[in-house]
Amino acid sequence: MKRPQAQVAVLQAADAQEDRRIDDVAADADLKPEAATRAAFELEADGLVSVAEETLEHYELTDEGDQYVRESLPEQDLYEAAIDAGAADGPVQMGQAIGASGLEGGAVDIALSNYARKAYGEIDSGEITANPDADPGSDPEMLALEAVADGRVEDADADALDQLERRGLLNVREETVRSVQLTDDGVTALMEGVEAAETVDQLTPELLTSGEWEDVAFTEYNVEADAEDVSHGKEHILRQTANRVKDTLVGMGFSEMEGPHADAQFWINDCLFMPQDHPARTHWDQFALEEPEEIGELPEDLVERVRSAHKEGVGPDGEGYHSPWTEDIARGMDLRGHTTSLSMRYLSGHQVGELDPPERYFSVEKVYRNDTLDPTHLLEFFQIEGWVMAEDLSVRDLMGTFTEFYEQFGITDLEFKPHYNPYTEPSFELFGTHPETGEVVEVGNSGIFRDEVLTPLGVDCDVMAWGLSLERLLMLMYGFEDIRDVHGTLCDLELLRETEVMR
Amino acid sequence: MPVVDVDPDELRYLTGHSEKDDDELKSDLFNLGLEFEGWTEDDEFQLEFAPDRLDRLSVEGVARSLRYHYGDDRGVEVPNTNSADWTIEVEDQPDERPYVTGAIVRGLDMDEAALESLIQLQEKLHATMGRKRAKGAIGVHDLTMLKGDSVTDETGKSITYTSADPDEATFVPLDADAEMTPSEVMASHETGQTYGDLVADFDRVPAIYDAIGLFSFPPVINGRRTEVSVDSRDLFIEMTGTDQWTIDHMCNIVCYALAARGGQVEKVDVAYADDAPGEYAGKTLERPDFSVRTKTVTHDRIESILGVSLDSREVIDYAERAGLDATETESDDGVAYEVEVPPYRVDVIHPLDIIDDIGRALGFNSLEPTYPDVSTVGGRHERSRLEDAARDALVGLGFEDLLNFHMINEAENFERMGLSVPRTDEQASGGNREQAVGEADPVTIQEPYSEDYTILRTWALPSVMMVLENNTHRSYPQDLAEIGLAAGLDDSENTGVAEHRTVAAALARTDASYEDAKARLQALADAFDKDLETPPTTHPSFIDGRAAEVVLDGESVGVIGEVHPKVLVEHDLELPVAAFEFRLDALE
């Protein structure tokens, strides 16, 4: 019979006649107690040994108990001082006795409470008496303390031990002691001969190909031990969020747009019916480029239609704006302040050809705003932009689409607050209920593009659109408080490494 | 978004709803789109709202909207006006600021609150419609302090909007004790310093005279003589600007607010001289212009935008609740409405704006969402799919994916990487000059707000190096990669900018070597079935003899090497970095 080395050693160290403690067996078998215990249980499972358990109590003095055993109990000190003060003959001032005893601080209270309990005397109204018949010299608690200190627990009085534990002078620790004894089957096995099987640390290709693995036992690992840290790559959390958004939108039938980051104001603002003297068009809000300063070409007919929409309006009752409009400003190059510039390029037919309804498009791309950097605002952030082109779209369709989208992210109870944008009418700010905190938070801006936007682009059906910052969605979902920790060169690698993945 | 301070007691007084407590008012205001932002020091509501309803820039305007909301008022209301007694003669006014308008309001009994509201309305209109006074500026004067000698007519009185020599004309401006010329005001008066720029280039500055002399220097400051106080009962309002429609409508908003305070509006004739600059030479305009504009909106369009069926009675009811008047009519497209728009509504410029008003009166949130019944097939853009595939491959190779800003400054992008800053003035952009990776002429930002962000990055490795620099306290190895935008000037592009996605990766570890970087680059090339060659090259960011071109399928698309010690030291790094960068489209 082949058994692992540890089991063989335990079998050989165990006795058929008497229980042997595992510790002793381990010492004989040259095993660590844990290994011997494990081997003993394995042998017991096969019926070769029996394992018995016994619970032992160990008494240990606390630091306080140790101090008293070396000196004396506080109540003993007090008794002596009281006797010396003549308290055996009648009450004396307690202060006097305490002063003479040399007790201080907490020891005084300890002395007083035990003094009366042990009938060393009486304490009443600040006076103390001493019972001349008391015998502190043979105090059972002191004797018990000494017995524990000397390792003679069996000599100690059981009540005194309990009292000492209550006084915090003694700790009782329970220990389970196991012992083994050979069973008849164990004896038989030993008589028939037990060999140690070879144990191996590592399963090697040789073991596998030679077939030797059948005759070896594997050393056991501490499978609960911590493993070392593994460095690994992870997709950036904001990219994960972007991809989650993209997946959702593709699933809802949206196609992805693509286009320039540096673009003419024409596509960024003028097509969107933003008047050229709009306060948001100053360089304090958007990044105008020094170089290149101007776009090469703009579609002439479209420029004229956009100019006309601004100056004269669209339709018989359209007024347009009472603001100046020049092509020079429209030609100026900016970093796009929103990805709606892409929507304009796509809707104009100049990006991917003329579009016929129905169409759905989206992008999740960078935009640039000349804003003050703070925990929730970056100069660059990702904008989620989406639009639906179809005949006869209503605000109810808009509400339905966005309700569906936000529910994918756990944001429910969407509310539509009427709002104003130069390029949409009606327009709505979107508010939703945060999945974790239950707060009502702003989650986007939306609307139906105005005729002054669509007519110049040559679109004669309805288009509804919305926008939202990806960072805002991320912060809502993850509770990040400072977006700069995540996005940009000030990012903290530790945070990126430790952030849980998006699901 | 505009913010207006409104005293809730004033609101209760002006709406006649003394029973409304502050919370009820806040809730009613929220439903109108005016959000309570907090209290002012004087216990007033700070209300924020979208910049369309500029007629709500005063407590009087907010109260008017509330009265419509409560149903106390319905339809269009136009204050009575008395006929003109005064004329604004317009002659020799500056070409750059040719327009003026005006009105008189009499019989006011203003307390502090009313005066404060008027001042606030003036400021808020300046900031919004007036485009910081450039497009329109308001002057309000105590009429009794004006002496209007008749120039043209024996009964009428007049003032004159003209121009003045900035160094000769004199008056005592507000907040001053001595006579000053316009030039002196611009140079040394606080308000003059703020608004002087608007007219600093003019040969002759805008000026308004009465029979006594110069009393207003628009758009900068009024004279002290005609200053308005709580004792002023009759006001003369003038507005100058670069667009007649704009100042006329600013004037309407102010007149409506004063009429709500019990003022009686009186017309003023604005008489442009035959040779006056601008569109109205030889014409006399009667102002304020309280004429009601009319727009036609079809029933079908209302129903299709709101997505509900309505009958005409409902449409007319919602319009009236919005302060409009609607009359049913017939059009080529079926039932339609002639809708009258009051003269203070500057935001209604198309029939759609009326549909929005009707929707708000009906309550958008009462509508049931529907999912549009049109089907489309979605999909990712191929560039975005490629970017994702490359990012997945890099992450699989153990790189931490980074996301950095596209804006950077010259020092980070060039100098700290060992490159010299390209001088675009000497070298035509996108020319034939052989440029190392990262050496493109950068797209530059005009008047950058921050010194950290002055150009678009021409490559991404500098951003990756900055992340390494900011994370020297974190554990190594730090294997970092980024796929993102890089851009450079390029005349052959219509925008003048060549934008591309770039792949940058760096291995920062105690034993990082060229071979480590190449092994990963090779794995990436293999994953995309690209043939990789790495002929030796020199690049200022890398160690000579340990740098190579990245050639994918025969095309040179990037650079790989061990980062030069001077670049490492510059970034406070105390261990080697091996890195590569190449164009993402090479993996197509």
mmCIF file of C-alpha atoms in Angstrom, chain B residues 292-297 319 324-327 337-341 354 358:
data_model
loop_
_atom_site.group_PDB
_atom_site.id
_atom_site.type_symbol
_atom_site.label_atom_id
_atom_site.label_comp_id
_atom_site.label_asym_id
_atom_site.label_seq_id
_atom_site.Cartn_x
_atom_site.Cartn_y
_atom_site.Cartn_z
ATOM 1 C CA VAL B 292 -48.889 93.137 -32.731
ATOM 2 C CA ARG B 293 -47.203 90.692 -35.108
ATOM 3 C CA THR B 294 -49.227 87.894 -36.669
ATOM 4 C CA LYS B 295 -48.055 84.413 -37.571
ATOM 5 C CA THR B 296 -49.998 81.630 -39.212
ATOM 6 C CA VAL B 297 -49.650 78.152 -37.824
ATOM 7 C CA ALA B 319 -52.693 80.143 -27.012
ATOM 8 C CA LEU B 324 -51.261 85.061 -27.422
ATOM 9 C CA ASP B 325 -54.474 85.554 -29.408
ATOM 10 C CA ALA B 326 -55.419 82.882 -31.940
ATOM 11 C CA THR B 327 -58.161 83.047 -34.564
ATOM 12 C CA TYR B 337 -54.663 79.885 -36.852
ATOM 13 C CA GLU B 338 -53.757 83.511 -37.173
ATOM 14 C CA VAL B 339 -51.828 84.044 -33.963
ATOM 15 C CA GLU B 340 -51.129 87.501 -32.594
ATOM 16 C CA VAL B 341 -47.868 87.966 -30.735
ATOM 17 C CA ILE B 354 -46.004 79.361 -31.079
ATOM 18 C CA ILE B 358 -49.042 75.891 -26.855
#
